Amino acid sequence: MTQQTASAPATGPPGADPPAPDPREPLADLFADLKSSPDGLSSREAARRLIVHGPNSLVRRGGRRWPGELARQFTHPLALVLALAALLAGVTGSLSLAVAIVVVIVLNAVFAFVQEAQAEKAVEALAAFLPDRARVIRDGKEQEVAAGDLVPGDLLVLEEGERVCADARLSTGSLEVDLSALTGESVPVYRAADLLDTEGPLLYSRDVVFSGTVCTGGQAHAVVTATGMLTELGKVAALSQRVQQDESPLEHQVKRVAWLIAAVGLGVAVAFVPLGLVAGLSIAAAISFAIGLLVANVPEGLLPTITLALAVGVRDLAKRGAVVKRLSAVEALGSTTVICTDKTGTLTENRMKITRLWTLTATVEPDTATPDAGGPDTGQLPPSIDALIRSAALCTTATLSPDPALPAHGDPTEIALLEMASDLGRALDPAERDRRRHTLFPFAPRLKLMSTIDRAGEDQEGWTAHVKGAPEEVLARSRSVLDGDDDRPLTARDRTAIGKVVEDYAGQGLRVLAIARRESTAGEPAADDRATIEDGLCLLGLVAMLDPPRPHVAAAIEQAHRAGIRVHVVTGDNGLTAAAIARRVGIGTGPKGTRVITDAALGTLSEADLDALLNSGQELVFARSAPEVKLRIADALRAQGQVIAMTGDGVNDAPALRRADIGIAMGRSGTDVAREAATMVLTDDDFATIIAAIEAGRRVYDNVRKFILYIFSHLLPEIVPFLVFALCGGLVPLPLTVMQILAIDLGTDTLPALALSREPAEPGLMDRPPRKRTDGVIDRALLVRAWAFIGMISATLVMAGYFLTLTRAGWHPGDPVGAHTPLHHDYLQASTTAWLGIVACQIGTAFAARTDHASLRSVGFFTNRALLAGIGFTLLFAAAVIYLPPVQSLFGTAALGPAELATVAPFPFIVWGADELRRARRRRRTAVPRPTTRSE
C-alpha cells in the first residue's frame, strides 16, 4: 500500500466509488455483493476495478499551500511590531538598523514555517505501516501483486508474520492478529472464518482483519472488503487530517503582548504631539520626538529573544531524551495540568512477562527465583514447578532468537513462557521440541485451549499431551492434580482453592493460564480426537503474567502529583487490566481513588455528565477507547481550560495526539504515525522524561518572564527623558537621541536577555501547581515590578546623572547647548552619561531578574556564566560607543571622564540592591519560602 499527495482522493471521478459492503453479512451474500468468489478475481477484472476504486493508498487531501502559510508568519503581531520598528529606523536615517530588523523578521518567519512543516507528515507516515507486496488468488492460482493494486473482491492469502494490507473478511482458516496499533490491545486476538459477529464495534469482529495489522500465527484466506482511504486505517488518516492544532498558551499570550506593546507605543506617540505643541515645541520637533517615543516603546529584541530562548529549551530537552517539533510546545509543557496516557507501550513495556508460577505445593516468582547451576535436569526449584515449566514450554510454537538483540518469533504469551523457562535455567530447544511433536491442536477461542502431543523418546513408547488455556476450561477437564511429586484425585476443595487463586490474580490485573498434562497408558495410541486428548487431565498449576510497567514510571507519576498534575489512562485495553496497572504505578491512589469508564459507558454520558466526571478530582481509566473517544475526552478537558499532554504510540492515537496541546509519542516502540502526529517524541520511551520535559517547560516560562521583566524595566528610563524635554518646553535639552535608544535596544539589550533564558530553575519549581491557561506571561505584578519599581528607580538615577553632569559644567535651564556653543561638549557628555546610566541600570536589572522570590545568593552569583559573558559584551560595546570617534559621531556621544564614570558606577548595585531588599521583605512576610509563577 502506497501513499499519495493530491488535491482530491485518487478514487476515480467524484461520486464514482460504490458504497463498501458490510463485511459482517453472510459470506455468500458478501461474495455476491463484491461480485467475487472463493476462487478470487480474474486479472482482467482486478485491473478494471483498480481504475474504478483507485489505488490501495492513503491519500493526503490537499497539498501544503506554502506561499500563503509562509506569508502568514509575517503577519504575526510581533512581526508587525518589528516591521514598524524597521520602518521607523529607516525614517530616522538608520538604514543599517532597518535592514537588520528586517533580517530578524525574515529569519523568524522562515524558522517558524519550517517547524510547522514538520507537523504535516502524519498521513505520509501511515504508508510505512503497509507492505509493498501482497499474495492473492487470481485466475485460480496464487500470485504476488503490488499492495497498491489490491481491489475489493480480491482473495488475500495470509499467514504468520505477514502484515495485512487491506480490510478483509476471513473466508477460510484462522489467524492470531496483533491489533495493538489500532485498538491498543496488548495481547494478539484470534480471528476465524467460522466466528460470526454481527453486532458491536467492527474492530472487535472476530471474522474481520484490518489494514496495517500483523498476523502472529495461523493461516487463512480473506476477501478484501475495503481499500485505501475506506479502510479503518484510512479513516484514522482522514481523522488526523481534520483535527487542527490550536495555538499554544505562549503563542496566544505573545500575540496579546504584541498588540499591547503596539497600542501603548502608538497611544503614547500620538498623545505626545499635542502635548509637545502645548509645551511650546514646533510641529516638526513634536512629530520627530513622537517617533522617538514609539521607538523607545518597541522592544525590538523581544521576538528573537523568545524564539531563541525556546530553541535553547528544545536543545536541552533533546539531550534528556525528548525531541520537540514545535518551539512553543516547550512553554506549553510547563502549563500542563492533565496527562492522558496510553497504557500499552507507554506505562507498560508492551510485552508479556511471567510474574507467578503456582502449584498446590509451591509458588515461585521468576524475578526472585535463582536458576540452578547444574543445568535443566537438576536444580533448586520444587519438582512441581519444574513440571509446570516444562509442560508450559512444550505447549508452544514460538521460538526465541539466539541473538538477544534480535526479536523472538511468535505469540507474545508463548514467547514469555519460553523466556521464563530460559531465565530459570530450563531453556527449551525449539528444534528438539518440534522433532518430538506428534500432533498440534492450535488455540481454539471457543474451547480456550491449546494442546500438543509429544512422543516419549526415540527408544521409548508412549506419549504425553500438554495443555494450556483458560483456568475454568482446564479445571473442567481435569481429574487429578500434581501434589508435590505425585498425582492425586482433584477434590471439590481443591477446585474451590484454585478458583480463589485465579480470582485473586485476575483482580491484580494478571492474565492467568492453567497448565495440565495427560500421559498415555500402556499401549494407548495417540488419538486424533481432540476431545479425547483434552479430557482426564492432570492439573499442574497456574501461570500468571502481565505487561509489566516501565521502570521509573511510578516515580514519574509521584512527581506529577506533587506538581499538581492529574494523570488519566486512556487505552483500548481491558478495563480491569488497565486499572491494575494504573494502581501499580500510583495512578488513582489518592483519597478520591480511580474509576474505570468503558467505551460503552462513556457513550451514554452527556457532555454535562462527562464534564462533571472530569471535574470530580478522580484519576480515571478510560478502557476500550476508540480514536473518536480520545478526541472527545481531549475536547472536554480543553473546554474546562485544562492544558493536556496526550501520550500514545499506535496508529489509533494519531488524531488525539494532534488535538492535544502536547502530543507525546514513544520514539522506540511507537509507530511512525504517532511520531509524526506528535508534538514531542520520547527517544528513550521513558515516561519519566515527560516529567523532566514539564519541568523544563516551567523553567522556560519563568525565564521568558525574567527577560521580559529585564526588557520592560528600561522602557521607562528611555521614555522619561522625552517626557522631561517635552514638559519643559525645551528648557531642558533632550537627554537621549533616537539613535542612542536603538543602540540600547539592539546593542546592549540582546545578549543579557538571551542569557536569562539559560537561568537555572528556582528551588521548588515542581512543588507548585500548574498555572492556568488564562494566566498571561505579562501580568499586573510583573508590570508593577518592571515599571513602578525597577523602572522608576532606574529613570530617577538616569535623570539624576544627566542633571548632575550638566550642572557641574555650569548649565542653567534654557542655556543653549547646540553645536558651536560653549556647553555643547558638556551636553554631549551629559547625554552620554544618561545613556551609560541606562546601560548600568540594565546590568543591575539583569541580576535582579534572575530570581522571582529567592535571593541571588541562594542560586549562586556565578551559576549563569552566559549572563556574565553578556554583561562583559555590554561593557565592551558601551566603551566602543563612548570612546571610539567613528562611533561617537554615529550615536552623538562624547568621551567620559572619571567624574562621570564615578557617577554611573553605583547604579547597578542600587538597582539590584533595592530589588534584593524587596524580595527579602517578601520572604519575611510569607515566613515560608514558596515558589510562585508571578513576579511581584
mmCIF file of N, CA and C in Angstrom, residues 37 87 132 152 166 178 191 214 218 234 311 336 358 371 406 454 507 513 555 558 647 660 830 869 903:
data_model
loop_
_atom_site.group_PDB
_atom_site.id
_atom_site.type_symbol
_atom_site.label_atom_id
_atom_site.label_comp_id
_atom_site.label_asym_id
_atom_site.label_seq_id
_atom_site.Cartn_x
_atom_site.Cartn_y
_atom_site.Cartn_z
ATOM 1 N N SER A 37 -15.723 -14.486 -5.660
ATOM 2 C CA SER A 37 -15.994 -15.878 -5.326
ATOM 3 C C SER A 37 -14.852 -16.418 -4.489
ATOM 4 N N LEU A 87 10.647 50.296 10.010
ATOM 5 C CA LEU A 87 10.218 51.476 9.254
ATOM 6 C C LEU A 87 10.661 52.762 9.947
ATOM 7 N N ASP A 132 4.687 -3.619 0.759
ATOM 8 C CA ASP A 132 4.751 -3.294 -0.657
ATOM 9 C C ASP A 132 4.079 -4.354 -1.517
ATOM 10 N N PRO A 152 -11.264 -4.298 -3.925
ATOM 11 C CA PRO A 152 -12.334 -5.043 -3.256
ATOM 12 C C PRO A 152 -12.722 -6.272 -4.074
ATOM 13 N N ALA A 166 -5.103 -4.660 3.593
ATOM 14 C CA ALA A 166 -6.434 -4.134 3.270
ATOM 15 C C ALA A 166 -7.407 -4.709 4.293
ATOM 16 N N ASP A 178 -2.194 -9.238 15.736
ATOM 17 C CA ASP A 178 -1.803 -8.170 16.656
ATOM 18 C C ASP A 178 -2.508 -6.890 16.223
ATOM 19 N N ARG A 191 -8.838 -14.623 15.241
ATOM 20 C CA ARG A 191 -9.803 -14.347 14.187
ATOM 21 C C ARG A 191 -9.992 -15.627 13.373
ATOM 22 N N VAL A 214 -0.859 -7.067 12.055
ATOM 23 C CA VAL A 214 0.141 -8.113 11.793
ATOM 24 C C VAL A 214 -0.394 -9.475 12.222
ATOM 25 N N GLY A 218 -1.106 -18.744 12.447
ATOM 26 C CA GLY A 218 -2.218 -19.270 11.680
ATOM 27 C C GLY A 218 -2.100 -19.040 10.187
ATOM 28 N N GLY A 234 -7.376 4.025 6.892
ATOM 29 C CA GLY A 234 -7.619 5.232 6.115
ATOM 30 C C GLY A 234 -8.513 6.216 6.840
ATOM 31 N N ALA A 311 14.289 27.830 21.615
ATOM 32 C CA ALA A 311 15.222 26.940 20.923
ATOM 33 C C ALA A 311 16.226 26.331 21.902
ATOM 34 N N THR A 336 1.131 22.282 31.648
ATOM 35 C CA THR A 336 0.330 21.051 31.597
ATOM 36 C C THR A 336 -0.373 20.810 32.931
ATOM 37 N N TRP A 358 2.390 -21.054 40.075
ATOM 38 C CA TRP A 358 1.667 -21.570 41.250
ATOM 39 C C TRP A 358 1.340 -23.043 41.058
ATOM 40 N N PRO A 371 18.079 -19.434 39.187
ATOM 41 C CA PRO A 371 18.271 -20.588 38.321
ATOM 42 C C PRO A 371 19.392 -21.468 38.845
ATOM 43 N N LEU A 406 18.023 -9.572 18.735
ATOM 44 C CA LEU A 406 17.016 -9.757 17.704
ATOM 45 C C LEU A 406 15.697 -10.182 18.343
ATOM 46 N N ASP A 454 3.349 -35.015 22.471
ATOM 47 C CA ASP A 454 4.773 -35.258 22.273
ATOM 48 C C ASP A 454 5.092 -36.732 22.496
ATOM 49 N N GLY A 507 -7.809 -10.183 39.857
ATOM 50 C CA GLY A 507 -8.043 -8.890 40.489
ATOM 51 C C GLY A 507 -6.816 -8.013 40.512
ATOM 52 N N LEU A 513 -3.088 -18.425 33.028
ATOM 53 C CA LEU A 513 -3.196 -19.639 32.233
ATOM 54 C C LEU A 513 -3.081 -20.839 33.176
ATOM 55 N N ALA A 555 7.788 6.560 39.928
ATOM 56 C CA ALA A 555 8.426 7.775 40.450
ATOM 57 C C ALA A 555 7.988 8.993 39.648
ATOM 58 N N GLU A 558 4.520 10.025 40.735
ATOM 59 C CA GLU A 558 4.588 10.709 42.023
ATOM 60 C C GLU A 558 5.021 12.163 41.842
ATOM 61 N N THR A 647 -0.280 11.096 25.600
ATOM 62 C CA THR A 647 0.748 10.175 25.143
ATOM 63 C C THR A 647 0.125 9.057 24.325
ATOM 64 N N ALA A 660 -4.385 17.289 21.116
ATOM 65 C CA ALA A 660 -3.928 17.701 22.437
ATOM 66 C C ALA A 660 -2.998 18.897 22.346
ATOM 67 N N ALA A 830 26.839 64.868 29.131
ATOM 68 C CA ALA A 830 25.663 64.602 29.964
ATOM 69 C C ALA A 830 24.733 63.586 29.301
ATOM 70 N N ALA A 869 29.027 36.674 30.640
ATOM 71 C CA ALA A 869 29.622 36.953 29.332
ATOM 72 C C ALA A 869 28.842 38.036 28.597
ATOM 73 N N THR A 903 29.969 58.693 38.713
ATOM 74 C CA THR A 903 28.546 58.954 38.920
ATOM 75 C C THR A 903 27.711 57.718 38.572
#
